[in-house]
Amino acid sequence: MSLRLQRVRELLKREIGEAIRREFPVSEVGLVTVNDVDVSGDLHSAIVFISILGSEDQQKRGLTLLSKHRGRIQNLVARSVVLKYTPILKFNIDDSVVRGNRVMKIIEELEKSNPSSEE
């Protein structure tokens, strides 16, 4: 991945997070964190990986609301980030943190049930 594309990813990640925090109260969408942004090489589209703190129902509601207001968020990002094209955003729930926690829990349980024979 080129250094320029990496910089664009980080810039979009920060600006999208700021736009969500400014425009959508936590009571509406929950506590949203932008984990990563995967930008296409031509900068025409971007997948925004988010995590929403709360129940599964709150996550679905938050994702639906963000997808519904995608154009508004793109517009806010376009004002603050100067690019030839403002990518079309698509929001996805990032469950990598949940999966990572589950793997860590399994490892801990295995270590407890199979103590090492170190002496």
Rosetta silent file (secondary structure, phi, psi, omega in degrees, C-alpha in Angstrom):
SEQUENCE: MSLRLQRVRELLKREIGEAIRREFPVSEVGLVTVNDVDVSGDLHSAIVFISILGSEDQQKRGLTLLSKHRGRIQNLVARSVVLKYTPILKFNIDDSVVRGNRVMKIIEELEKSNPSSEE
SCORE:     score description
SCORE:     0.000 S_00000001
   1 L     0.000  136.856 -177.613    0.000    0.000    0.000 S_00000001
   2 L   -72.534  155.563  179.141    1.327    3.407   -0.925 S_00000001
   3 H   -62.913  -37.650  179.291    2.207    5.977    1.692 S_00000001
   4 H   -62.405  -45.371  179.929   -0.305    8.403    0.174 S_00000001
   5 H   -64.277  -38.025  177.065   -3.150    5.889    0.441 S_00000001
   6 H   -62.813  -42.751  178.090   -2.166    5.152    4.046 S_00000001
   7 H   -63.995  -41.491  178.957   -2.283    8.884    4.870 S_00000001
   8 H   -62.786  -42.237  178.338   -5.684    9.240    3.199 S_00000001
   9 H   -57.984  -48.658 -178.577   -6.999    6.281    5.217 S_00000001
  10 H   -64.980  -40.880  178.793   -5.847    7.807    8.500 S_00000001
  11 H   -64.048  -45.886  178.374   -7.195   11.235    7.598 S_00000001
  12 H   -63.478  -41.323  179.135  -10.593    9.835    6.604 S_00000001
  13 H   -56.748  -47.472 -179.087  -10.708    7.699    9.754 S_00000001
  14 H   -66.206  -46.500 -175.827  -10.154   10.759   11.945 S_00000001
  15 H   -69.938  -37.214  177.635  -12.550   13.049   10.059 S_00000001
  16 H   -65.508  -42.183  177.335  -15.366   10.492    9.809 S_00000001
  17 H   -59.969  -43.643  178.207  -15.075    9.856   13.550 S_00000001
  18 H   -63.976  -43.127 -179.830  -15.234   13.587   14.247 S_00000001
  19 H   -61.531  -41.636  179.669  -18.247   14.058   11.946 S_00000001
  20 H   -65.757  -44.372  179.795  -20.121   11.243   13.688 S_00000001
  21 H   -62.873  -39.609 -178.456  -19.299   12.620   17.152 S_00000001
  22 H   -72.717  -40.520 -169.406  -20.393   16.157   16.194 S_00000001
  23 H   -92.936  -24.460 -175.099  -23.571   15.303   14.305 S_00000001
  24 L  -122.694  114.288  178.278  -25.018   12.280   16.105 S_00000001
  25 L   -64.580  151.282  179.828  -25.599   12.276   19.850 S_00000001
  26 H   -56.821  -32.599 -179.847  -24.626    9.110   21.712 S_00000001
  27 H   -64.477  -25.312 -179.985  -28.295    8.667   22.628 S_00000001
  28 H   -83.870  -52.889 -172.391  -29.107    8.260   18.906 S_00000001
  29 H  -109.445   -6.738 -174.109  -26.384    5.979   17.566 S_00000001
  30 L    86.526 -176.804  179.668  -24.595    4.742   20.681 S_00000001
  31 E   -85.083  106.016 -174.039  -20.893    5.181   21.314 S_00000001
  32 E  -100.177  132.953  174.256  -19.359    4.820   17.846 S_00000001
  33 E  -122.162  129.699  175.287  -15.670    4.208   17.215 S_00000001
  34 E   -87.745  110.864 -176.591  -14.191    4.256   13.724 S_00000001
  35 E   -84.570  -38.814 -177.225  -11.688    1.368   13.777 S_00000001
  36 E  -161.884  159.317  175.546  -10.461    1.448   10.197 S_00000001
  37 E  -132.062  123.001  178.116  -11.210    2.790    6.725 S_00000001
  38 E  -103.940  107.582 -174.518  -10.479    0.690    3.651 S_00000001
  39 E   -98.868  136.432  175.687  -10.155    3.058    0.685 S_00000001
  40 L   -69.118  157.569 -177.056  -10.189    1.865   -2.930 S_00000001
  41 L   -59.877  -31.689 -179.599   -7.121    2.742   -4.994 S_00000001
  42 L   -89.962    2.024  178.759   -9.042    5.291   -7.087 S_00000001
  43 L    64.168   18.811  179.599  -10.532    6.930   -3.926 S_00000001
  44 L   -85.416  -21.949 -179.684  -14.075    6.522   -5.250 S_00000001
  45 E  -144.143  156.649  179.177  -15.276    4.303   -2.414 S_00000001
  46 E  -149.077  137.063  173.922  -14.389    3.501    1.164 S_00000001
  47 E  -100.804  124.843 -177.929  -15.572    0.909    3.655 S_00000001
  48 E  -103.096  115.871  179.209  -15.712    2.314    7.180 S_00000001
  49 E   -92.290  119.172 -176.456  -15.290   -0.309    9.900 S_00000001
  50 E  -122.937  156.450  168.481  -16.999    0.837   13.083 S_00000001
  51 E  -124.080  141.367 -179.045  -17.726   -0.589   16.490 S_00000001
  52 E  -122.325  120.373  179.525  -20.737    0.512   18.483 S_00000001
  53 E   -74.516  126.612  179.180  -20.765    0.051   22.225 S_00000001
  54 L   144.266 -173.258 -179.472  -24.079   -1.385   23.348 S_00000001
  55 L   -71.104  169.511  179.465  -26.455   -4.245   22.787 S_00000001
  56 H   -61.621  -35.582  178.708  -26.883   -5.956   19.435 S_00000001
  57 H   -65.717  -42.517  177.787  -30.127   -4.018   18.943 S_00000001
  58 H   -64.055  -37.987  179.233  -28.357   -0.690   19.583 S_00000001
  59 H   -64.086  -44.339  179.409  -25.624   -1.695   17.130 S_00000001
  60 H   -63.434  -43.292 -179.847  -28.160   -2.471   14.390 S_00000001
  61 H   -64.100  -42.884  179.000  -30.014    0.786   15.033 S_00000001
  62 H   -64.748  -43.219  179.229  -26.772    2.794   14.992 S_00000001
  63 H   -63.895  -41.521  178.320  -25.563    1.137   11.785 S_00000001
  64 H   -62.591  -43.685 -179.137  -28.923    1.771   10.103 S_00000001
  65 H   -65.591  -42.033  178.953  -28.880    5.425   11.156 S_00000001
  66 H   -65.817  -40.871  178.514  -25.312    5.959    9.941 S_00000001
  67 H   -64.779  -38.172  179.493  -26.077    4.281    6.613 S_00000001
  68 H   -64.381  -37.594 -177.447  -29.201    6.413    6.236 S_00000001
  69 L  -100.739   23.547 -179.046  -27.203    9.625    6.818 S_00000001
  70 H   -54.477  -44.418 -178.852  -24.185    8.506    4.757 S_00000001
  71 H   -61.281  -40.714  179.291  -24.550   11.451    2.345 S_00000001
  72 H   -64.978  -42.104  179.453  -24.523   13.981    5.168 S_00000001
  73 H   -65.962  -42.492  177.600  -21.382   12.425    6.673 S_00000001
  74 H   -59.034  -41.469  179.857  -19.697   12.381    3.231 S_00000001
  75 H   -62.696  -44.280  178.773  -20.542   16.061    2.803 S_00000001
  76 H   -63.532  -40.362  178.723  -19.006   16.955    6.172 S_00000001
  77 H   -66.298  -40.701 -179.439  -15.878   14.958    5.345 S_00000001
  78 H   -61.367  -33.291  178.916  -15.654   16.629    1.918 S_00000001
  79 H   -70.345  -32.290 -174.422  -15.610   20.060    3.587 S_00000001
  80 H   -99.131  -18.751 -179.650  -12.730   19.169    5.892 S_00000001
  81 L  -117.778  120.837 -178.592  -10.650   16.893    3.639 S_00000001
  82 L   -91.301  105.541  176.651   -9.463   18.249    0.306 S_00000001
  83 L  -133.349  157.729  177.078   -9.370   15.362   -2.174 S_00000001
  84 L   -61.522  -42.559  176.146  -10.096   15.162   -5.864 S_00000001
  85 L  -124.490  139.286  169.524  -12.901   12.713   -5.041 S_00000001
  86 L   -93.240  121.824 -175.607  -14.705   12.248   -1.784 S_00000001
  87 L   -63.757  147.717  172.208  -15.179    8.494   -1.452 S_00000001
  88 E   -76.914  124.470 -174.019  -18.650    7.014   -1.228 S_00000001
  89 E   -89.962  144.243  172.108  -18.825    5.601    2.281 S_00000001
  90 E  -133.609  127.073 -176.492  -20.174    2.211    3.288 S_00000001
  91 E   -96.123  135.204  175.531  -20.439    1.372    6.981 S_00000001
  92 E  -132.117  142.142  173.830  -19.697   -2.109    8.358 S_00000001
  93 E   -74.243  128.671  178.537  -19.694   -3.334   11.943 S_00000001
  94 L   -96.733  110.316 -178.821  -16.154   -4.397   12.872 S_00000001
  95 L  -101.422   18.105 -178.111  -16.374   -7.401   15.149 S_00000001
  96 H   -64.891  -34.263  179.210  -12.619   -8.034   15.295 S_00000001
  97 H   -66.915  -43.222  179.482  -12.398   -6.773   18.898 S_00000001
  98 H   -63.521  -44.870  179.174  -15.188   -9.125   19.997 S_00000001
  99 H   -64.151  -40.359  177.959  -13.559  -12.047   18.166 S_00000001
 100 H   -62.127  -42.292  177.876  -10.168  -11.185   19.673 S_00000001
 101 H   -63.567  -38.905 -179.930  -11.641  -11.109   23.184 S_00000001
 102 H   -65.230  -41.790  178.435  -13.314  -14.479   22.586 S_00000001
 103 H   -63.705  -43.469  179.359  -10.000  -16.012   21.435 S_00000001
 104 H   -61.790  -39.660  179.267   -8.193  -14.594   24.482 S_00000001
 105 H   -64.551  -41.801  178.372  -10.861  -16.038   26.788 S_00000001
 106 H   -63.159  -42.258  179.005  -10.506  -19.478   25.172 S_00000001
 107 H   -62.315  -43.374  178.830   -6.710  -19.323   25.581 S_00000001
 108 H   -61.655  -42.224  179.820   -7.089  -18.371   29.261 S_00000001
 109 H   -65.008  -38.876  178.068   -9.509  -21.266   29.836 S_00000001
 110 H   -64.990  -40.098  179.075   -7.111  -23.698   28.148 S_00000001
 111 H   -65.856  -35.991  178.876   -4.240  -22.468   30.303 S_00000001
 112 H   -69.873  -42.420 -176.082   -6.327  -22.928   33.464 S_00000001
 113 H   -78.957  -16.968 -178.511   -7.491  -26.428   32.545 S_00000001
 114 L  -128.925   72.922 -177.042   -4.029  -27.566   31.394 S_00000001
 115 L   -63.597  143.993 -178.636   -1.483  -26.261   33.915 S_00000001
 116 L   -72.033  155.117 -177.849    2.095  -26.447   32.744 S_00000001
 117 L   -98.768   38.128  178.167    4.425  -28.945   34.345 S_00000001
 118 L   -76.467  136.872  179.401    7.154  -26.424   35.061 S_00000001
 119 L  -128.907    0.000    0.000    9.036  -27.060   38.278 S_00000001
